């Protein structure tokens, strides 16, 4: 009896998660009739994941439903996806399932606990020429590798805020790891962000692409450049930080909901105290202060060698690793 009941429970839950995955079944959510479902779909909320990570305001604005109903819809979507309270052993299981992308350098991978993680943001920050963009390129290649080679067999989405993306470099790196260069380029979806609003919009639009393609990595290089240029000085600091936080939260939610890695870069000066002269952007530019994630500070050594320092990791010890930027890409020094 108990057994039957339990299996029936499991079964119905499976049916829910399968059925409600796509549009049609949005009508299963409380307060969602065919008209609202259509509005949701038109606004880009075509799956439970998309709804679960939305804010009530966002959803209300997009569809014209009241914020309180929006809140109920979101809560139901979260419940269906099991995003509420859970026991710690389940959290542990989920931690074991977190994906990792190799950086190409074993030392750097070790520093990061096995590579760049999914479900979170990793920030690479440092002065010009420290290898931030090179690491981004390498990860776009490596995410495509088979799992036993340190990849996630997925595609990358590249938001280029500085115009420094180089397909030729991708092709070189692809050849070096035995991937077909042209195919590797086809698996990278690219957009140039022309200002901070555009950058934020691209991140919001990413959701649709993630669902359509198997995106396992989102790169934003650099995440701070536009914000800095558009909101200079002390007076604009609060507004800048507020917008940047919103942007980062969009990215964090994508990482979490779709089990993908988000990598952002942030150029900082060697003497941040002098350059910034403010508390929020203190040493190294504290952009991830309010979002979970790993922060990696890069410095130049002689020649092509670089040193990476893990800062503020939620669970890894603070330590350093040396790597090199070679013809083949990021490698151990
Ligand atoms: P900013 O964006 O200016 O803040 O710098 P960054 O941290 O993004 O630096 P980037 O990743 O562009 O690293 C530049 C370094 O990578 C330079 O020192 C170059 O020597 C090296 N590099 C760039 N392209 C190549 C290449 O094709 N081959 C090799 N061997 N090295 C390269
Ligand atoms: Mg760069």
Coordinates of C-alpha atoms and ligand atoms in Angstrom, one line a residue:
X1 CA 0.0 0.0 0.0
X2 CA 2.6 2.4 1.1
X3 CA 4.8 1.3 -1.8
X4 CA 2.1 1.9 -4.3
X5 CA 1.4 5.3 -2.8
X6 CA 5.0 6.3 -3.0
X7 CA 5.5 5.2 -6.5
X8 CA 2.4 7.0 -7.5
X9 CA 3.7 10.1 -5.9
X10 CA 7.0 9.9 -7.8
X11 CA 5.3 9.2 -11.0
X12 CA 3.0 12.2 -10.8
X13 CA 5.9 14.4 -10.0
X14 CA 7.8 13.1 -13.0
X15 CA 4.8 13.8 -15.1
X16 CA 4.6 17.3 -13.8
X17 CA 8.2 18.1 -14.4
X18 CA 8.1 16.6 -17.9
X19 CA 4.8 18.2 -18.9
X20 CA 5.3 21.6 -17.4
X21 CA 8.7 22.0 -19.0
X22 CA 7.2 23.6 -22.1
X23 CA 4.6 26.3 -22.8
X24 CA 1.4 24.3 -23.1
X25 CA 1.5 23.2 -19.5
X26 CA 2.1 26.6 -18.1
X27 CA -1.6 26.5 -17.7
X28 CA -1.0 24.1 -14.8
X29 CA 0.3 26.9 -12.8
X30 CA -2.2 28.7 -10.5
X31 CA -3.8 31.7 -12.1
X32 CA -2.4 30.9 -15.5
X33 CA -5.1 30.4 -18.2
X34 CA -4.5 30.1 -21.9
X35 CA -4.3 33.9 -22.4
X36 CA -1.7 34.4 -19.6
X37 CA 0.3 31.4 -20.8
X38 CA 0.4 33.0 -24.2
X39 CA 1.5 36.3 -22.8
X40 CA 4.2 34.6 -20.8
X41 CA 5.5 32.7 -23.8
X42 CA 5.5 35.9 -25.9
X43 CA 7.5 37.6 -23.2
X44 CA 10.1 34.8 -23.3
X45 CA 8.9 32.9 -20.2
X46 CA 8.3 29.6 -22.0
X47 CA 9.6 27.2 -19.4
X48 CA 9.3 26.7 -15.7
X49 CA 13.0 27.5 -15.3
X50 CA 12.5 30.9 -16.9
X51 CA 9.6 31.7 -14.6
X52 CA 11.3 30.3 -11.5
X53 CA 14.2 32.7 -11.8
X54 CA 12.1 35.8 -12.6
X55 CA 11.1 38.4 -10.1
X56 CA 7.4 39.2 -9.5
X57 CA 7.9 42.7 -10.9
X58 CA 9.6 41.5 -14.1
X59 CA 6.8 39.0 -14.7
X60 CA 4.1 41.4 -13.9
X61 CA 5.5 44.0 -16.3
X62 CA 6.0 41.5 -19.1
X63 CA 2.5 40.1 -18.9
X64 CA 0.2 42.7 -17.3
X65 CA -0.8 40.3 -14.5
X66 CA -0.7 41.6 -10.9
X67 CA 2.5 41.3 -8.9
X68 CA 0.8 39.2 -6.3
X69 CA -0.4 36.7 -8.9
X70 CA 3.0 36.8 -10.5
X71 CA 4.5 35.9 -7.1
X72 CA 2.2 32.8 -6.8
X73 CA 3.1 31.7 -10.3
X74 CA 6.8 32.0 -9.5
X75 CA 6.4 30.1 -6.3
X76 CA 4.6 27.3 -8.0
X77 CA 7.2 27.1 -10.7
X78 CA 9.9 26.9 -8.1
X79 CA 8.1 24.2 -6.2
X80 CA 7.7 22.1 -9.3
X81 CA 11.5 22.5 -9.9
X82 CA 12.3 21.6 -6.3
X83 CA 13.9 25.0 -5.6
X84 CA 12.5 25.3 -2.0
X85 CA 13.9 23.9 1.2
X86 CA 15.7 20.6 1.0
X87 CA 17.8 18.5 3.3
X88 CA 21.5 18.9 3.4
X89 CA 22.3 15.5 1.9
X90 CA 20.5 16.6 -1.2
X91 CA 22.6 19.8 -1.2
X92 CA 25.6 17.6 -1.0
X93 CA 24.5 15.4 -3.9
X94 CA 24.0 18.6 -5.9
X95 CA 27.4 19.8 -5.0
X96 CA 28.9 16.5 -6.3
X97 CA 27.0 17.0 -9.6
X98 CA 28.4 20.6 -10.2
X99 CA 30.1 20.7 -13.6
X100 CA 33.7 21.9 -14.1
X101 CA 35.5 23.3 -17.1
X102 CA 39.2 22.9 -17.3
X103 CA 41.2 26.0 -17.8
X104 CA 44.0 24.2 -19.7
X105 CA 46.3 24.6 -16.8
X106 CA 46.3 21.9 -14.1
X107 CA 47.7 24.3 -11.5
X108 CA 44.9 26.8 -12.2
X109 CA 42.3 24.0 -12.2
X110 CA 43.6 22.8 -8.8
X111 CA 43.3 26.3 -7.4
X112 CA 39.7 26.4 -8.5
X113 CA 38.9 23.0 -7.0
X114 CA 39.0 21.2 -10.4
X115 CA 38.2 23.9 -12.9
X116 CA 35.6 26.7 -13.4
X117 CA 32.4 25.6 -11.8
X118 CA 28.8 25.6 -13.1
X119 CA 26.0 27.2 -11.0
X120 CA 28.1 30.1 -10.0
X121 CA 30.1 33.2 -11.2
X122 CA 33.8 33.2 -11.5
X123 CA 35.5 36.6 -11.7
X124 CA 38.9 37.0 -13.2
X125 CA 40.4 40.4 -12.3
X126 CA 43.7 42.0 -12.8
X127 CA 45.7 44.6 -14.7
X128 CA 45.8 44.8 -18.5
X129 CA 47.6 42.0 -20.2
X130 CA 47.3 39.6 -17.2
X131 CA 45.4 37.0 -19.4
X132 CA 41.7 37.6 -18.6
X133 CA 40.6 37.6 -22.2
X134 CA 42.9 34.7 -23.0
X135 CA 41.3 32.6 -20.2
X136 CA 37.8 33.5 -21.5
X137 CA 38.8 32.3 -25.0
X138 CA 40.3 29.1 -23.6
X139 CA 37.2 28.3 -21.6
X140 CA 35.0 28.8 -24.7
X141 CA 37.0 26.1 -26.4
X142 CA 37.3 23.8 -23.4
X143 CA 33.6 23.8 -22.5
X144 CA 33.1 21.9 -25.8
X145 CA 35.4 19.1 -24.9
X146 CA 34.1 15.7 -23.8
X147 CA 33.6 15.3 -20.0
X148 CA 36.6 13.0 -19.6
X149 CA 38.8 15.7 -21.1
X150 CA 37.6 18.4 -18.8
X151 CA 34.7 19.8 -20.8
X152 CA 31.0 19.8 -20.5
X153 CA 30.1 19.0 -24.1
X154 CA 28.3 22.3 -24.3
X155 CA 28.4 25.6 -26.2
X156 CA 29.5 29.0 -25.1
X157 CA 27.9 32.4 -25.1
X158 CA 30.3 35.3 -25.4
X159 CA 29.3 38.9 -24.5
X160 CA 32.2 41.0 -25.7
X161 CA 32.2 44.5 -24.2
X162 CA 35.6 45.5 -25.4
X163 CA 35.8 44.2 -28.9
X164 CA 38.7 41.9 -28.1
X165 CA 37.2 38.6 -29.1
X166 CA 39.5 36.9 -31.7
X167 CA 38.1 33.9 -33.7
X168 CA 41.6 33.1 -35.0
X169 CA 42.8 32.6 -31.5
X170 CA 39.9 30.3 -30.8
X171 CA 40.9 28.3 -33.9
X172 CA 44.5 27.9 -32.7
X173 CA 43.3 26.8 -29.2
X174 CA 40.8 24.4 -30.7
X175 CA 43.5 22.7 -32.9
X176 CA 45.7 22.4 -29.9
X177 CA 43.1 20.3 -28.0
X178 CA 42.1 18.3 -31.1
X179 CA 38.8 20.0 -31.9
X180 CA 37.7 21.0 -35.3
X181 CA 38.4 24.8 -35.5
X182 CA 35.4 25.7 -37.6
X183 CA 33.0 23.6 -35.6
X184 CA 34.4 25.1 -32.4
X185 CA 33.6 28.6 -33.7
X186 CA 30.1 27.5 -34.6
X187 CA 29.6 26.4 -31.0
X188 CA 30.3 29.9 -29.7
X189 CA 27.5 32.4 -29.8
X190 CA 28.8 35.9 -29.9
X191 CA 27.4 39.3 -29.2
X192 CA 29.2 42.7 -29.0
X193 CA 27.8 44.8 -26.2
X194 CA 27.9 48.5 -27.1
X195 CA 27.0 50.0 -23.7
X196 CA 25.9 48.9 -20.3
X197 CA 22.2 48.8 -21.0
X198 CA 22.9 46.7 -24.1
X199 CA 25.1 44.5 -22.1
X200 CA 22.3 44.0 -19.5
X201 CA 19.8 43.4 -22.2
X202 CA 22.0 40.7 -23.8
X203 CA 22.3 38.9 -20.5
X204 CA 18.5 39.0 -20.1
X205 CA 18.0 37.7 -23.6
X206 CA 20.5 34.9 -23.1
X207 CA 17.8 32.8 -21.5
X208 CA 16.1 31.9 -24.8
X209 CA 19.4 30.9 -26.4
X210 CA 20.4 28.8 -23.4
X211 CA 17.2 26.7 -23.8
X212 CA 17.6 26.4 -27.5
X213 CA 21.3 25.5 -27.5
X214 CA 23.1 23.5 -24.9
X215 CA 24.9 26.6 -23.4
X216 CA 27.2 25.6 -20.6
X217 CA 29.3 28.8 -20.3
X218 CA 28.5 32.5 -20.4
X219 CA 31.4 34.9 -20.7
X220 CA 31.2 38.6 -20.1
X221 CA 34.5 40.3 -21.0
X222 CA 34.7 42.8 -19.4
X223 CA 31.8 43.0 -17.1
X224 CA 32.7 46.4 -15.6
X225 CA 34.2 48.4 -18.5
X226 CA 31.0 50.0 -19.8
X227 CA 29.7 50.7 -16.3
X228 CA 32.9 52.5 -15.3
X229 CA 33.0 54.6 -18.5
X230 CA 29.3 55.6 -18.2
X231 CA 29.2 56.2 -14.4
X232 CA 32.5 57.9 -13.6
X233 CA 33.3 59.5 -10.3
X234 CA 32.1 59.2 -6.8
X235 CA 28.6 60.7 -7.4
X236 CA 27.7 58.0 -9.8
X237 CA 29.1 55.2 -7.7
X238 CA 25.9 54.1 -6.0
X239 CA 23.9 54.0 -9.3
X240 CA 26.7 52.2 -11.0
X241 CA 27.0 49.6 -8.3
X242 CA 23.2 49.1 -8.2
X243 CA 23.0 48.5 -12.0
X244 CA 26.0 46.2 -11.9
X245 CA 24.5 44.2 -9.1
X246 CA 21.3 43.8 -11.0
X247 CA 23.3 42.6 -14.0
X248 CA 25.4 40.2 -11.9
X249 CA 22.2 38.8 -10.3
X250 CA 20.7 38.1 -13.7
X251 CA 23.9 36.1 -14.5
X252 CA 23.9 34.3 -11.2
X253 CA 20.3 33.2 -11.7
X254 CA 21.1 31.9 -15.1
X255 CA 24.0 30.0 -13.8
X256 CA 22.0 28.4 -11.1
X257 CA 18.8 27.6 -13.0
X258 CA 20.6 26.2 -16.1
X259 CA 23.6 24.6 -14.4
X260 CA 26.1 26.6 -16.4
X261 CA 29.3 28.5 -15.7
X262 CA 29.4 32.2 -15.8
X263 CA 32.8 33.8 -16.2
X264 CA 33.3 37.6 -16.0
X265 CA 36.4 39.7 -16.2
X266 CA 37.2 43.0 -14.4
X267 CA 40.2 45.2 -15.2
X268 CA 41.7 46.8 -12.1
X269 CA 44.7 49.0 -11.6
X270 CA 47.8 48.0 -9.6
X271 CA 47.0 50.7 -7.1
X272 CA 43.3 50.6 -6.6
X273 CA 43.5 52.8 -3.5
X274 CA 44.7 55.7 -5.7
X275 CA 42.6 54.9 -8.7
X276 CA 39.3 54.2 -7.1
X277 CA 39.4 56.2 -3.9
X278 CA 36.2 54.6 -2.7
X279 CA 35.2 51.8 -0.4
X280 CA 32.9 49.8 -2.7
X281 CA 35.5 49.3 -5.4
X282 CA 38.3 48.7 -2.8
X283 CA 41.4 46.6 -3.5
X284 CA 40.8 44.8 -6.7
X285 CA 37.3 46.1 -7.4
X286 CA 34.9 44.4 -5.2
X287 CA 32.3 43.6 -7.8
X288 CA 31.2 40.3 -6.5
X289 CA 30.8 41.5 -3.0
X290 CA 27.1 40.8 -3.0
X291 CA 26.9 37.7 -5.2
X292 CA 28.3 34.3 -4.5
X293 CA 31.2 33.1 -6.6
X294 CA 34.9 32.7 -6.9
X295 CA 37.2 35.6 -7.4
X296 CA 40.6 35.1 -9.0
X297 CA 43.2 37.9 -9.0
X298 CA 45.8 37.7 -11.8
X299 CA 49.2 39.2 -11.8
X300 CA 52.1 39.2 -14.3
X301 CA 55.3 37.4 -13.7
X302 CA 58.2 37.3 -16.2
X303 CA 57.4 36.7 -19.8
X304 CA 54.3 34.6 -20.5
X305 CA 53.9 33.5 -16.9
X306 CA 51.1 34.6 -14.7
X307 CA 50.1 34.0 -11.1
X308 CA 46.5 33.5 -10.1
X309 CA 45.3 34.0 -6.5
X310 CA 42.0 32.7 -5.3
X311 CA 40.3 35.3 -3.1
X312 CA 37.1 35.0 -1.1
X313 CA 36.1 31.6 -2.2
X314 CA 33.0 30.3 -0.2
X315 CA 34.7 26.9 0.4
X316 CA 38.2 26.7 -1.0
X317 CA 41.4 27.9 0.8
X318 CA 43.0 31.1 -0.4
X319 CA 46.0 30.1 -2.4
X320 CA 48.0 30.7 -5.6
X321 CA 48.8 29.0 -8.9
X322 CA 51.2 29.8 -11.7
X323 CA 50.3 29.3 -15.3
X324 CA 51.5 30.4 -18.7
X325 CA 49.9 31.9 -21.8
X326 CA 51.4 29.9 -24.7
X327 CA 50.8 29.5 -28.4
X328 CA 48.5 26.7 -27.7
X329 CA 46.6 28.6 -25.0
X330 CA 46.5 28.5 -21.3
X331 CA 48.9 25.9 -19.9
X332 CA 51.0 25.0 -16.9
X333 CA 54.1 27.1 -16.7
Ligands
LIG1 P1 42.9 43.7 -20.7 O1 41.7 43.3 -21.4 O2 43.7 44.8 -21.5 O3 42.7 44.1 -19.3 O4 44.0 42.5 -20.6 P2 43.7 41.0 -20.4 O5 43.9 40.6 -19.0 O6 42.4 40.6 -21.0 O7 44.9 40.3 -21.2 P3 44.8 39.3 -22.4 O8 44.0 38.1 -22.0 O9 44.5 40.0 -23.6 O10 46.3 38.8 -22.4 C1 47.2 39.4 -23.1 C2 48.5 38.5 -23.1 O11 48.2 37.3 -23.7 C3 49.6 39.2 -23.7 O12 50.6 39.3 -22.8 C4 49.9 38.3 -24.9 O13 51.3 38.0 -24.8 C5 49.2 37.0 -24.7 N1 48.6 36.6 -25.9 C6 47.5 37.1 -26.5 N2 47.3 36.5 -27.7 C7 48.2 35.6 -27.9 C8 48.5 34.6 -28.9 O14 47.9 34.5 -29.9 N3 49.6 33.8 -28.6 C9 50.3 33.9 -27.5 N4 51.3 33.1 -27.3 N5 50.1 34.8 -26.6 C10 49.0 35.6 -26.7
LIG2 MG1 40.9 41.6 -22.1

